[in-house]
Amino acid sequence: MFAAWKNWRDARRVRKMGYTRQEWEAAVSDWPLMARFEGEERDALFALSLRFLARKSIASGGGFVYTDAMCLKVATMACVPILYLGLDWYDGWYTVILYEGAFIPNRPHLSEDGVVHAQGPVLAGEAWHQGPVILSWDAICDACAPDNVASNVVIHEMSHKLDMRRNGANGRPPLHRGMNPKQWHDTFTACWEELLSDYQHHRPMPVDAYALTGPGEFFAVCSEAFFEGPDQLYKDWPALYRLLAQFYRQGER
């Protein structure tokens, strides 16, 4: 009954927003990844994106003036990872804060050298546990650039939100029935160690070195690569790719 009520509420809010299919198509037309979604799958992504905006609010960071088209693009990028999981996977938080460019968190930050700074480092995105997702519009636009290499700040931060559903952002989101936790741990650990070795020996790396920041970042960076650079990820780490395909329930090979 509660699910039916939520669906009714979503539909009511979607009608009130009044976004059209043409507006949505125009908003996402420059994102290369969208070419992957056609027919019923594209229809489902459109509907899910509007429901995302019905449940989440977009707020300005630093006085940035955003447009409806920006909101539609953010929502669509956010919904690609949950297209086959469902919007309820984003339950427990309500706001996306959109800055024009990179932002500096206004809170103390402990650097690697042990020094406490009054403010954090410059960021392009951030996800708070049971709090908002904060994004840079400039970084979002980078995902639409022709030379983009497996990077998408929205997918990165949303994957943190999925990861946080189980004991925080530790690289082990809630796995579906039938998925083997030991296989997940062993596969991700082996790829982590390979990436670390590549980094230490100055060899080309399958994903960005930022993945070595911690297990949560490793999962988020690999999730970016799964959606934005799937062919290369499958070539480099086929076992990890297949686990992400199982988790996201798409991209099976």
Tab-separated table of C-alpha atoms in Angstrom:
chain	number	residue	atom	x	y	z
A	1	MET	CA	0.000	0.000	0.000
A	2	PHE	CA	2.844	2.391	0.854
A	3	ALA	CA	4.519	1.688	-2.505
A	4	ALA	CA	1.278	2.465	-4.317
A	5	TRP	CA	0.962	5.726	-2.401
A	6	LYS	CA	4.528	6.723	-3.298
A	7	ASN	CA	3.860	5.974	-6.964
A	8	TRP	CA	0.685	8.081	-6.854
A	9	ARG	CA	2.563	10.932	-5.180
A	10	ASP	CA	5.398	10.721	-7.729
A	11	ALA	CA	2.956	10.801	-10.646
A	12	ARG	CA	1.159	13.819	-9.178
A	13	ARG	CA	4.428	15.724	-8.730
A	14	VAL	CA	5.626	14.783	-12.211
A	15	ARG	CA	2.432	16.161	-13.756
A	16	LYS	CA	2.832	19.357	-11.740
A	17	MET	CA	6.440	19.856	-12.922
A	18	GLY	CA	5.229	19.671	-16.509
A	19	TYR	CA	8.461	18.597	-18.191
A	20	THR	CA	8.008	17.273	-21.729
A	21	ARG	CA	9.792	14.468	-23.522
A	22	GLN	CA	11.206	17.023	-25.959
A	23	GLU	CA	12.709	19.074	-23.121
A	24	TRP	CA	14.297	15.957	-21.668
A	25	GLU	CA	15.721	14.807	-24.992
A	26	ALA	CA	17.234	18.242	-25.582
A	27	ALA	CA	18.764	18.319	-22.099
A	28	VAL	CA	20.588	14.991	-22.516
A	29	SER	CA	21.350	15.186	-26.248
A	30	ASP	CA	25.054	15.998	-25.773
A	31	TRP	CA	25.757	13.113	-23.380
A	32	PRO	CA	27.314	10.329	-25.512
A	33	LEU	CA	26.244	7.579	-23.125
A	34	MET	CA	22.591	8.216	-24.006
A	35	ALA	CA	23.118	6.554	-27.399
A	36	ARG	CA	23.098	3.259	-25.503
A	37	PHE	CA	19.460	3.629	-24.457
A	38	GLU	CA	16.754	3.118	-27.056
A	39	GLY	CA	13.116	2.083	-27.235
A	40	GLU	CA	11.489	0.899	-24.020
A	41	GLU	CA	14.735	1.278	-22.088
A	42	ARG	CA	14.967	4.956	-23.045
A	43	ASP	CA	11.304	5.435	-22.127
A	44	ALA	CA	11.974	3.904	-18.719
A	45	LEU	CA	14.973	6.168	-18.136
A	46	PHE	CA	12.886	9.223	-19.038
A	47	ALA	CA	10.138	8.230	-16.599
A	48	LEU	CA	12.611	7.405	-13.825
A	49	SER	CA	14.425	10.723	-14.272
A	50	LEU	CA	11.194	12.655	-13.766
A	51	ARG	CA	10.369	10.596	-10.682
A	52	PHE	CA	13.853	11.386	-9.336
A	53	LEU	CA	13.054	15.090	-9.606
A	54	ALA	CA	9.700	14.461	-7.948
A	55	ARG	CA	11.463	13.000	-4.893
A	56	LYS	CA	14.648	15.073	-4.754
A	57	SER	CA	15.087	18.824	-4.679
A	58	ILE	CA	17.800	20.683	-6.572
A	59	ALA	CA	19.310	23.547	-4.572
A	60	SER	CA	21.768	26.272	-5.533
A	61	GLY	CA	25.277	26.231	-4.150
A	62	GLY	CA	27.015	29.587	-3.907
A	63	GLY	CA	24.165	31.383	-5.640
A	64	PHE	CA	24.506	29.418	-8.871
A	65	VAL	CA	21.533	30.006	-11.183
A	66	TYR	CA	20.621	26.630	-12.698
A	67	THR	CA	18.037	25.824	-15.363
A	68	ASP	CA	15.379	23.167	-15.873
A	69	ALA	CA	17.618	21.561	-18.513
A	70	MET	CA	20.415	21.234	-15.966
A	71	CYS	CA	18.056	19.550	-13.519
A	72	LEU	CA	16.929	17.088	-16.188
A	73	LYS	CA	20.509	16.214	-17.076
A	74	VAL	CA	21.544	15.705	-13.451
A	75	ALA	CA	18.490	13.522	-12.826
A	76	THR	CA	19.165	11.395	-15.890
A	77	MET	CA	22.813	10.820	-15.008
A	78	ALA	CA	21.743	9.936	-11.475
A	79	CYS	CA	19.172	7.440	-12.721
A	80	VAL	CA	21.368	5.476	-15.126
A	81	PRO	CA	22.923	3.413	-12.286
A	82	ILE	CA	19.524	2.588	-10.768
A	83	LEU	CA	17.612	1.984	-13.994
A	84	TYR	CA	17.227	-1.695	-13.055
A	85	LEU	CA	17.488	-1.250	-9.286
A	86	GLY	CA	14.691	1.241	-8.694
A	87	LEU	CA	14.419	4.710	-7.186
A	88	ASP	CA	14.019	3.337	-3.663
A	89	TRP	CA	17.766	2.653	-3.667
A	90	TYR	CA	18.135	6.421	-3.229
A	91	ASP	CA	15.839	6.583	-0.212
A	92	GLY	CA	17.050	8.370	2.914
A	93	TRP	CA	18.280	11.620	1.382
A	94	TYR	CA	16.503	14.446	-0.383
A	95	THR	CA	18.724	17.142	-1.895
A	96	VAL	CA	21.208	17.723	-4.707
A	97	ILE	CA	23.215	20.924	-4.267
A	98	LEU	CA	24.537	22.275	-7.551
A	99	TYR	CA	27.534	24.604	-7.723
A	100	GLU	CA	28.747	26.233	-10.917
A	101	GLY	CA	32.340	25.084	-10.447
A	102	ALA	CA	34.493	23.310	-7.905
A	103	PHE	CA	33.696	24.056	-4.264
A	104	ILE	CA	35.494	24.004	-0.917
A	105	PRO	CA	33.712	22.283	2.003
A	106	ASN	CA	33.387	24.642	4.964
A	107	ARG	CA	34.572	22.227	7.650
A	108	PRO	CA	37.873	21.169	9.245
A	109	HIS	CA	40.003	18.802	7.166
A	110	LEU	CA	42.778	16.465	8.356
A	111	SER	CA	45.430	16.145	5.635
A	112	GLU	CA	47.719	13.158	5.178
A	113	ASP	CA	50.537	14.939	7.030
A	114	GLY	CA	48.366	15.135	10.154
A	115	VAL	CA	47.664	18.869	9.919
A	116	VAL	CA	44.101	20.048	10.586
A	117	HIS	CA	42.994	22.720	8.101
A	118	ALA	CA	40.039	25.064	8.599
A	119	GLN	CA	38.530	24.024	5.270
A	120	GLY	CA	38.614	20.933	3.092
A	121	PRO	CA	40.216	20.519	-0.323
A	122	VAL	CA	38.660	21.767	-3.549
A	123	LEU	CA	36.055	19.230	-4.751
A	124	ALA	CA	33.975	18.526	-7.852
A	125	GLY	CA	31.499	16.318	-5.992
A	126	GLU	CA	30.652	14.973	-2.578
A	127	ALA	CA	28.073	12.631	-1.069
A	128	TRP	CA	27.124	12.847	2.593
A	129	HIS	CA	25.857	9.847	4.501
A	130	GLN	CA	22.102	10.461	4.954
A	131	GLY	CA	22.698	13.946	3.588
A	132	PRO	CA	22.864	15.766	0.267
A	133	VAL	CA	24.821	15.083	-2.879
A	134	ILE	CA	26.907	18.114	-3.866
A	135	LEU	CA	27.980	18.554	-7.500
A	136	SER	CA	29.891	20.931	-9.734
A	137	TRP	CA	28.102	21.792	-12.974
A	138	ASP	CA	31.445	22.269	-14.729
A	139	ALA	CA	32.431	18.722	-13.749
A	140	ILE	CA	29.073	17.392	-14.959
A	141	CYS	CA	29.714	18.975	-18.346
A	142	ASP	CA	33.078	17.191	-18.531
A	143	ALA	CA	31.195	13.899	-18.927
A	144	CYS	CA	29.699	15.239	-22.162
A	145	ALA	CA	33.038	16.245	-23.679
A	146	PRO	CA	34.236	14.244	-26.726
A	147	ASP	CA	37.531	13.450	-24.985
A	148	ASN	CA	35.928	12.188	-21.761
A	149	VAL	CA	37.682	9.069	-20.495
A	150	ALA	CA	35.403	7.028	-18.204
A	151	SER	CA	34.585	9.976	-15.954
A	152	ASN	CA	31.229	11.119	-14.577
A	153	VAL	CA	30.958	12.978	-11.276
A	154	VAL	CA	27.217	12.291	-10.941
A	155	ILE	CA	27.618	8.534	-11.345
A	156	HIS	CA	30.601	8.668	-8.976
A	157	GLU	CA	28.681	10.366	-6.173
A	158	MET	CA	25.521	8.329	-6.713
A	159	SER	CA	27.526	5.122	-6.473
A	160	HIS	CA	28.695	6.366	-3.073
A	161	LYS	CA	25.037	6.711	-2.101
A	162	LEU	CA	24.416	3.093	-3.141
A	163	ASP	CA	27.525	1.979	-1.247
A	164	MET	CA	26.395	3.862	1.870
A	165	ARG	CA	23.282	1.697	2.113
A	166	ARG	CA	25.425	-0.933	3.827
A	167	ASN	CA	27.751	0.159	6.629
A	168	GLY	CA	28.963	3.334	4.942
A	169	ALA	CA	31.038	3.889	1.818
A	170	ASN	CA	33.319	0.881	2.151
A	171	GLY	CA	33.256	-0.543	-1.365
A	172	ARG	CA	30.706	-3.219	-0.500
A	173	PRO	CA	27.163	-2.067	-1.323
A	174	PRO	CA	24.240	-4.357	-0.462
A	175	LEU	CA	24.629	-7.297	-2.834
A	176	HIS	CA	21.672	-9.006	-4.455
A	177	ARG	CA	20.565	-12.493	-3.555
A	178	GLY	CA	22.793	-14.978	-5.348
A	179	MET	CA	25.853	-12.723	-5.414
A	180	ASN	CA	28.853	-14.113	-3.547
A	181	PRO	CA	30.343	-11.654	-0.993
A	182	LYS	CA	33.672	-13.513	-0.964
A	183	GLN	CA	33.920	-13.353	-4.743
A	184	TRP	CA	33.186	-9.615	-4.585
A	185	HIS	CA	35.868	-9.065	-1.927
A	186	ASP	CA	38.500	-11.209	-3.612
A	187	THR	CA	37.940	-9.746	-7.086
A	188	PHE	CA	37.947	-6.131	-5.969
A	189	THR	CA	40.984	-6.731	-3.750
A	190	ALA	CA	42.938	-8.324	-6.601
A	191	CYS	CA	42.139	-5.401	-8.914
A	192	TRP	CA	43.021	-2.916	-6.188
A	193	GLU	CA	46.416	-4.565	-5.721
A	194	GLU	CA	47.006	-4.582	-9.468
A	195	LEU	CA	46.148	-0.887	-9.694
A	196	LEU	CA	48.458	-0.086	-6.774
A	197	SER	CA	51.297	-1.985	-8.436
A	198	ASP	CA	50.700	-0.153	-11.727
A	199	TYR	CA	50.729	3.167	-9.881
A	200	GLN	CA	53.934	2.373	-7.984
A	201	HIS	CA	55.721	1.231	-11.146
A	202	HIS	CA	54.422	4.114	-13.320
A	203	ARG	CA	52.552	1.809	-15.677
A	204	PRO	CA	49.319	2.634	-17.535
A	205	MET	CA	46.351	2.094	-15.208
A	206	PRO	CA	42.910	0.595	-15.970
A	207	VAL	CA	41.157	3.337	-13.966
A	208	ASP	CA	42.100	6.683	-12.442
A	209	ALA	CA	44.574	6.540	-9.551
A	210	TYR	CA	42.038	8.352	-7.350
A	211	ALA	CA	40.510	4.904	-6.892
A	212	LEU	CA	43.405	4.110	-4.542
A	213	THR	CA	42.141	6.685	-2.020
A	214	GLY	CA	40.075	3.972	-0.319
A	215	PRO	CA	37.696	1.050	-0.958
A	216	GLY	CA	34.703	3.372	-1.340
A	217	GLU	CA	36.486	5.479	-3.927
A	218	PHE	CA	37.648	2.345	-5.728
A	219	PHE	CA	34.038	1.192	-6.103
A	220	ALA	CA	32.915	4.664	-7.236
A	221	VAL	CA	35.690	5.078	-9.819
A	222	CYS	CA	35.091	1.574	-11.171
A	223	SER	CA	31.376	2.369	-11.398
A	224	GLU	CA	32.196	5.452	-13.481
A	225	ALA	CA	34.286	3.275	-15.781
A	226	PHE	CA	31.545	0.625	-15.974
A	227	PHE	CA	29.104	3.148	-17.424
A	228	GLU	CA	31.358	5.613	-19.236
A	229	GLY	CA	34.091	3.263	-20.478
A	230	PRO	CA	32.642	-0.261	-20.359
A	231	ASP	CA	34.641	-1.764	-23.226
A	232	GLN	CA	37.989	-0.824	-21.717
A	233	LEU	CA	36.967	-1.910	-18.209
A	234	TYR	CA	35.830	-5.289	-19.548
A	235	LYS	CA	39.101	-5.686	-21.437
A	236	ASP	CA	41.236	-4.846	-18.399
A	237	TRP	CA	39.222	-6.401	-15.562
A	238	PRO	CA	36.554	-8.766	-16.964
A	239	ALA	CA	35.811	-10.420	-13.601
A	240	LEU	CA	35.236	-7.064	-11.894
A	241	TYR	CA	33.158	-5.878	-14.842
A	242	ARG	CA	30.890	-8.924	-14.578
A	243	LEU	CA	30.346	-8.317	-10.860
A	244	LEU	CA	29.338	-4.717	-11.521
A	245	ALA	CA	27.006	-5.934	-14.282
A	246	GLN	CA	25.391	-8.266	-11.738
A	247	PHE	CA	25.081	-5.493	-9.179
A	248	TYR	CA	23.708	-2.830	-11.530
A	249	ARG	CA	21.673	-5.461	-13.421
A	250	GLN	CA	22.765	-4.124	-16.788
A	251	GLY	CA	25.647	-4.423	-19.230
A	252	GLU	CA	25.833	-8.225	-19.142
A	253	ARG	CA	28.390	-9.741	-21.531
